[in-house]
GROMACS .gro file of C-alpha atoms in nm:
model
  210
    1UNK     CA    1   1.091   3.423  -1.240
    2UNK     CA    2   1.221   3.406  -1.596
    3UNK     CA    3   1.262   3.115  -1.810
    4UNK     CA    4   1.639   3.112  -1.875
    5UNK     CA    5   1.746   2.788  -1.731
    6UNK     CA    6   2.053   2.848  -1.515
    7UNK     CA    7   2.349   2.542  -1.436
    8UNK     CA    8   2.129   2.469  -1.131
    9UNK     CA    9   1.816   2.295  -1.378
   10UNK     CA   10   1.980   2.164  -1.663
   11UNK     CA   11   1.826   1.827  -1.798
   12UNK     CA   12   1.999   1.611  -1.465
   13UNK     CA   13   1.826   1.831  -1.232
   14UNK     CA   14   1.463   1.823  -1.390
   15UNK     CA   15   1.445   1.488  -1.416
   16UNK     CA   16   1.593   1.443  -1.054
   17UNK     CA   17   1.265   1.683  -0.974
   18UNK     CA   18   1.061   1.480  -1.142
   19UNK     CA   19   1.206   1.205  -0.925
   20UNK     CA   20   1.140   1.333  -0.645
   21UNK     CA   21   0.735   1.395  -0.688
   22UNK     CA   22   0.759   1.020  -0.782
   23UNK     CA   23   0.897   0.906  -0.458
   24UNK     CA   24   0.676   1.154  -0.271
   25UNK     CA   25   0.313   1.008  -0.425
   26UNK     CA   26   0.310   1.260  -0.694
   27UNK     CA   27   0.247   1.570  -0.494
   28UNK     CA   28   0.467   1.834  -0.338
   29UNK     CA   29   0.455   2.134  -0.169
   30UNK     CA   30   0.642   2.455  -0.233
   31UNK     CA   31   0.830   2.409   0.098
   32UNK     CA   32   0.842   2.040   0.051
   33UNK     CA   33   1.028   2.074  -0.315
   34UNK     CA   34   1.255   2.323  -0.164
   35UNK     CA   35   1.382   2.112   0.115
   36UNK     CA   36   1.404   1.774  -0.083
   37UNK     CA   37   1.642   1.965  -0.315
   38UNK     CA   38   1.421   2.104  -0.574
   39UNK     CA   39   1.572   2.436  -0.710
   40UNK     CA   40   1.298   2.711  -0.755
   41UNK     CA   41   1.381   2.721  -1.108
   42UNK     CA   42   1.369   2.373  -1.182
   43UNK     CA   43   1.027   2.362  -1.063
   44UNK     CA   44   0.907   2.649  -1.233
   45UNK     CA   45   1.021   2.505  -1.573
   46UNK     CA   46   0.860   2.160  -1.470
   47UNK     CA   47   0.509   2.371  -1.474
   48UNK     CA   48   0.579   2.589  -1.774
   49UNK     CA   49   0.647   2.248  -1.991
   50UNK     CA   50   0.374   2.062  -1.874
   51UNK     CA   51   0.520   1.801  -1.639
   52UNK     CA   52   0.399   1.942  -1.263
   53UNK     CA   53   0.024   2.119  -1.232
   54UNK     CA   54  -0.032   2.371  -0.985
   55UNK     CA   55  -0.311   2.206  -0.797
   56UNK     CA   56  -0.329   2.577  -0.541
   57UNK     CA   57  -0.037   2.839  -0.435
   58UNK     CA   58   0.234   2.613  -0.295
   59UNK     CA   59   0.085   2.324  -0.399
   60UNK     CA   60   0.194   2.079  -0.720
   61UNK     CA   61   0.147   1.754  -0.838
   62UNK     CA   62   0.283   1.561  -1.067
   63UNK     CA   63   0.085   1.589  -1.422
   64UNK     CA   64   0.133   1.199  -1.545
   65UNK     CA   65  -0.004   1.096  -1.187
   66UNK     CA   66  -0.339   0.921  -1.214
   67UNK     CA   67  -0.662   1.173  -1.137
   68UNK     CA   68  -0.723   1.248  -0.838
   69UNK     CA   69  -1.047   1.032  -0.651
   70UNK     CA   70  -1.068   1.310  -0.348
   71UNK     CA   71  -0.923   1.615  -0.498
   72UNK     CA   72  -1.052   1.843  -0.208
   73UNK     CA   73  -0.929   1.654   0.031
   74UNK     CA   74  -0.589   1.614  -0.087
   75UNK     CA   75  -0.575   1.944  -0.162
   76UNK     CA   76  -0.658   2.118   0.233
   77UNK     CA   77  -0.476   1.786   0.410
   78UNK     CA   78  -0.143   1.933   0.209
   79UNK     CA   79  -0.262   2.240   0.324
   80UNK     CA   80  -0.365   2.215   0.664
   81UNK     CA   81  -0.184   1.871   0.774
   82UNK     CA   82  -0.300   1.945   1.135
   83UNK     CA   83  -0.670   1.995   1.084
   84UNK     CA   84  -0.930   1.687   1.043
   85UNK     CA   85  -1.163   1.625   0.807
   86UNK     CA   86  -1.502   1.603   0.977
   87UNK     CA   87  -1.908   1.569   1.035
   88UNK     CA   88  -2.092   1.548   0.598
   89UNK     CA   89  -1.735   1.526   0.472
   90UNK     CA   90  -1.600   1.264   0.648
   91UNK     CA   91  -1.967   1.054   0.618
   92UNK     CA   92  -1.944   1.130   0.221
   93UNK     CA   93  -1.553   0.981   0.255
   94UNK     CA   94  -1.715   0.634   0.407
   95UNK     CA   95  -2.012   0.659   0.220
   96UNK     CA   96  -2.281   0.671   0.504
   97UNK     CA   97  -2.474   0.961   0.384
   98UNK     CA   98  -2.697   1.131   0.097
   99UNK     CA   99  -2.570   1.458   0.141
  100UNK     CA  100  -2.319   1.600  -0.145
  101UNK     CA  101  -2.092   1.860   0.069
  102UNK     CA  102  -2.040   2.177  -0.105
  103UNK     CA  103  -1.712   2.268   0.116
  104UNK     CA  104  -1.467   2.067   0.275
  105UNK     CA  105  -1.554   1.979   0.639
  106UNK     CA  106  -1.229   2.054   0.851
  107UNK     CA  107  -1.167   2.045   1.245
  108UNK     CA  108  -0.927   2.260   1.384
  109UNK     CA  109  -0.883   2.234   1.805
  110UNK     CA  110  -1.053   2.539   1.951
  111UNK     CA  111  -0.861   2.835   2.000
  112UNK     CA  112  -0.529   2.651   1.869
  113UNK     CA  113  -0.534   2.689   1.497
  114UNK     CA  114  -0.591   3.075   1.422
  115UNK     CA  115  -0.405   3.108   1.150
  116UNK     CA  116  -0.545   2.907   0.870
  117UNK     CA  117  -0.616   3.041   0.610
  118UNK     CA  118  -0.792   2.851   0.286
  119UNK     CA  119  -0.949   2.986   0.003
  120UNK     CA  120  -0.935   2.694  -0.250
  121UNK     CA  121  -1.107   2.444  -0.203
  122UNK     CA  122  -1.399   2.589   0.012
  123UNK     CA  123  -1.403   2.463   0.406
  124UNK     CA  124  -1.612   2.515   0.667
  125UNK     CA  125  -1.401   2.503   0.972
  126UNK     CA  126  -1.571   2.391   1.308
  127UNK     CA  127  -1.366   2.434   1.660
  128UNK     CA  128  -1.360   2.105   1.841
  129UNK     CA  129  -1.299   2.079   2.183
  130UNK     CA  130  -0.910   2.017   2.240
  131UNK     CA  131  -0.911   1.724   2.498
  132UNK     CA  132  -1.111   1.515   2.274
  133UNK     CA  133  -0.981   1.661   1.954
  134UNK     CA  134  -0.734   1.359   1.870
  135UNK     CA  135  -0.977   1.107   1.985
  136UNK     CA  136  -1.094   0.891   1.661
  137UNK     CA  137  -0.865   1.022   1.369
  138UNK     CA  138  -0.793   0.776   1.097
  139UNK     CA  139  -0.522   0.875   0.862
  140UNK     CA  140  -0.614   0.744   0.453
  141UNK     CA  141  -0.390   0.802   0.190
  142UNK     CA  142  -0.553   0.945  -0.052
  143UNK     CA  143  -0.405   1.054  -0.374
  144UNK     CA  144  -0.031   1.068  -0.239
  145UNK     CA  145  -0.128   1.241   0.055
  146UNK     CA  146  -0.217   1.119   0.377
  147UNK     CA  147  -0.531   1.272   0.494
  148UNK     CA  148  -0.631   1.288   0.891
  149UNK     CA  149  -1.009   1.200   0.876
  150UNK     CA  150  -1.222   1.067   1.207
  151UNK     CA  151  -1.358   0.764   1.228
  152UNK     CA  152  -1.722   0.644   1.138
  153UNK     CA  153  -1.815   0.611   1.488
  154UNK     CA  154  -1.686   0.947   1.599
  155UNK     CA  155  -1.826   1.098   1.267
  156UNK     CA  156  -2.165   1.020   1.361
  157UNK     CA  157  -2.127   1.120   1.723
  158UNK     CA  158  -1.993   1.428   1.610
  159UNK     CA  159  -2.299   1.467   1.374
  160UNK     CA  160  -2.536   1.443   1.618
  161UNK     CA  161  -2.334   1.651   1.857
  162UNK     CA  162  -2.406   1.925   1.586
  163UNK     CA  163  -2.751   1.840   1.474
  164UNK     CA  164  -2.892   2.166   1.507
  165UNK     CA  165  -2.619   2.267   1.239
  166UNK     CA  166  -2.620   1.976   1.018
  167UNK     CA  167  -3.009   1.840   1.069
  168UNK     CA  168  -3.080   1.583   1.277
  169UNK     CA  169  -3.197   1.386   0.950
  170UNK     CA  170  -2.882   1.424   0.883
  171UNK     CA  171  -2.691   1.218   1.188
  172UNK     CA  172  -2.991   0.925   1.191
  173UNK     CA  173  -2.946   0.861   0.833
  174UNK     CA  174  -2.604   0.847   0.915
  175UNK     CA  175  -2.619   0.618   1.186
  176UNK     CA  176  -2.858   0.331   0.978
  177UNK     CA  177  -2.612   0.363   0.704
  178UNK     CA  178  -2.347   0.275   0.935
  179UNK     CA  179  -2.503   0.006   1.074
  180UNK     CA  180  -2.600  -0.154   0.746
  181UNK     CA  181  -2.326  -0.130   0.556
  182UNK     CA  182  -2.027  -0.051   0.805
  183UNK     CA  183  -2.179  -0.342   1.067
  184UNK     CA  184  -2.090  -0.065   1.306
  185UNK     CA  185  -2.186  -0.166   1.636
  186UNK     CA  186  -2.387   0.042   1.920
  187UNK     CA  187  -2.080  -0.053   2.158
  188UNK     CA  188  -1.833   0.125   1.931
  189UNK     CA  189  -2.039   0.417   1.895
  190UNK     CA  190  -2.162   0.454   2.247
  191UNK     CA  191  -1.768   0.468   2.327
  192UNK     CA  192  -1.765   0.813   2.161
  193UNK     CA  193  -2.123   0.909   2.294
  194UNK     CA  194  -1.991   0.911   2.608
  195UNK     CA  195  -1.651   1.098   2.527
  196UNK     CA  196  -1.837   1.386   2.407
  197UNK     CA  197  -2.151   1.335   2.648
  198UNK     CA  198  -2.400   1.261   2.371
  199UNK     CA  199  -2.497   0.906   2.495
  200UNK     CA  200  -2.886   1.051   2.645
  201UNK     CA  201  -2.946   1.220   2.332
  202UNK     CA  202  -2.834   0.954   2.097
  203UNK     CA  203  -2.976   0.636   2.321
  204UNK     CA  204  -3.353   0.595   2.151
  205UNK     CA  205  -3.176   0.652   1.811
  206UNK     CA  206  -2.952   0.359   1.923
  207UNK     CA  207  -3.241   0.145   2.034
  208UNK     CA  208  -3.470   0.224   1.719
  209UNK     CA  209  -3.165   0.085   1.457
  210UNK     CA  210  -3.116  -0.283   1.704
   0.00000   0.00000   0.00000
């Protein structure tokens, strides 16, 4: 794409662009800009003078925006708006857990979401059964963009559901950080025990943090 500015991005149409990230939280994507009226050209000139940053391919957001608090997240809910963000990602979004994840945490349904493909930020994609897939899914915006993100409850379910994976360290810290500073209580996370049929496994844990 060359820089020559044709009728279509004179100085009206940038800063109707520019506009239109505002209305939109600050971030766009490729399709997104395309639809909402956002000439190809126009947005190419908003990134060579400074005014959009591309965050990932077909992904932008507006440069005067404030910084980014979750910039991974933001980044793969754009990008996958279907998926979930899941088990030492979504504890380290509602800060029950010690553990720094080095990749983004995403649930897909099993045998439903093929085609993703991410290589920026890094994920680690886990298959989820599909009838209880939608079962606990909060939606946050975060940083313009709303991202789908379970529960606290179902996170720690879910963590001990995967315990061999994650460490079972892992899920009981979890679960005494929820109860202390979440005032989670057993009855809301014995709802999702039972959904996915972790209830015997996670009932001493349960007793041990009364």
């Amino acid at each position: 794409m060359v820089l020559i500015m044709s009728t279509m991005t004179r100085t009206r149409d940038i800063k109707t662009a520019l506009e239109t990230f505002r209305q939109h939280g600050g971030v766009l994507k490729t399709s997104q800009a395309l639809t909402r009226g956002i000439h190809p050209a126009a947005l190419y000139k908003l990134v060579h003078d400074g005014h959009v940053t591309r965050l990932a391919r077909g992904l932008y957001r507006l440069s005067s925006a404030r910084e980014f608090s979750n910039p991974d997240l933001a980044v793969v809910a754009a990008k996958a708006p279907d998926a979930v963000v899941c088990l030492i990602s979504a504890l380290a979004f509602h800060g029950i857990t010690t553990q720094i994840p080095r990749a983004v945490y995403l649930a897909v349904p099993r045998g439903r979401y093929a085609g993703l493909r991410l290589r920026t930020p890094p994920v680690k994609i886990y298959r989820f059964d599909v009838p209880t897939f939608n079962q606990g899914i909060e939606v946050h915006p975060t940083d313009g963009v709303p991202v789908r993100i379970y529960g606290v409850a179902r996170t720690i379910v879910d963590c001990f559901k995967y315990r061999n994976k994650l460490g079972l360290d892992v899920a009981i810290e979890a679960l005494r950080f929820a109860r202390d500073r979440k005032r989670i209580s057993n009855r809301e996370i014995l709802h999702f025990a039972r959904l996915l049929r972790q209830d015997r496994v996670m009932a001493p844990y349960l007793e041990s943090v009364t």
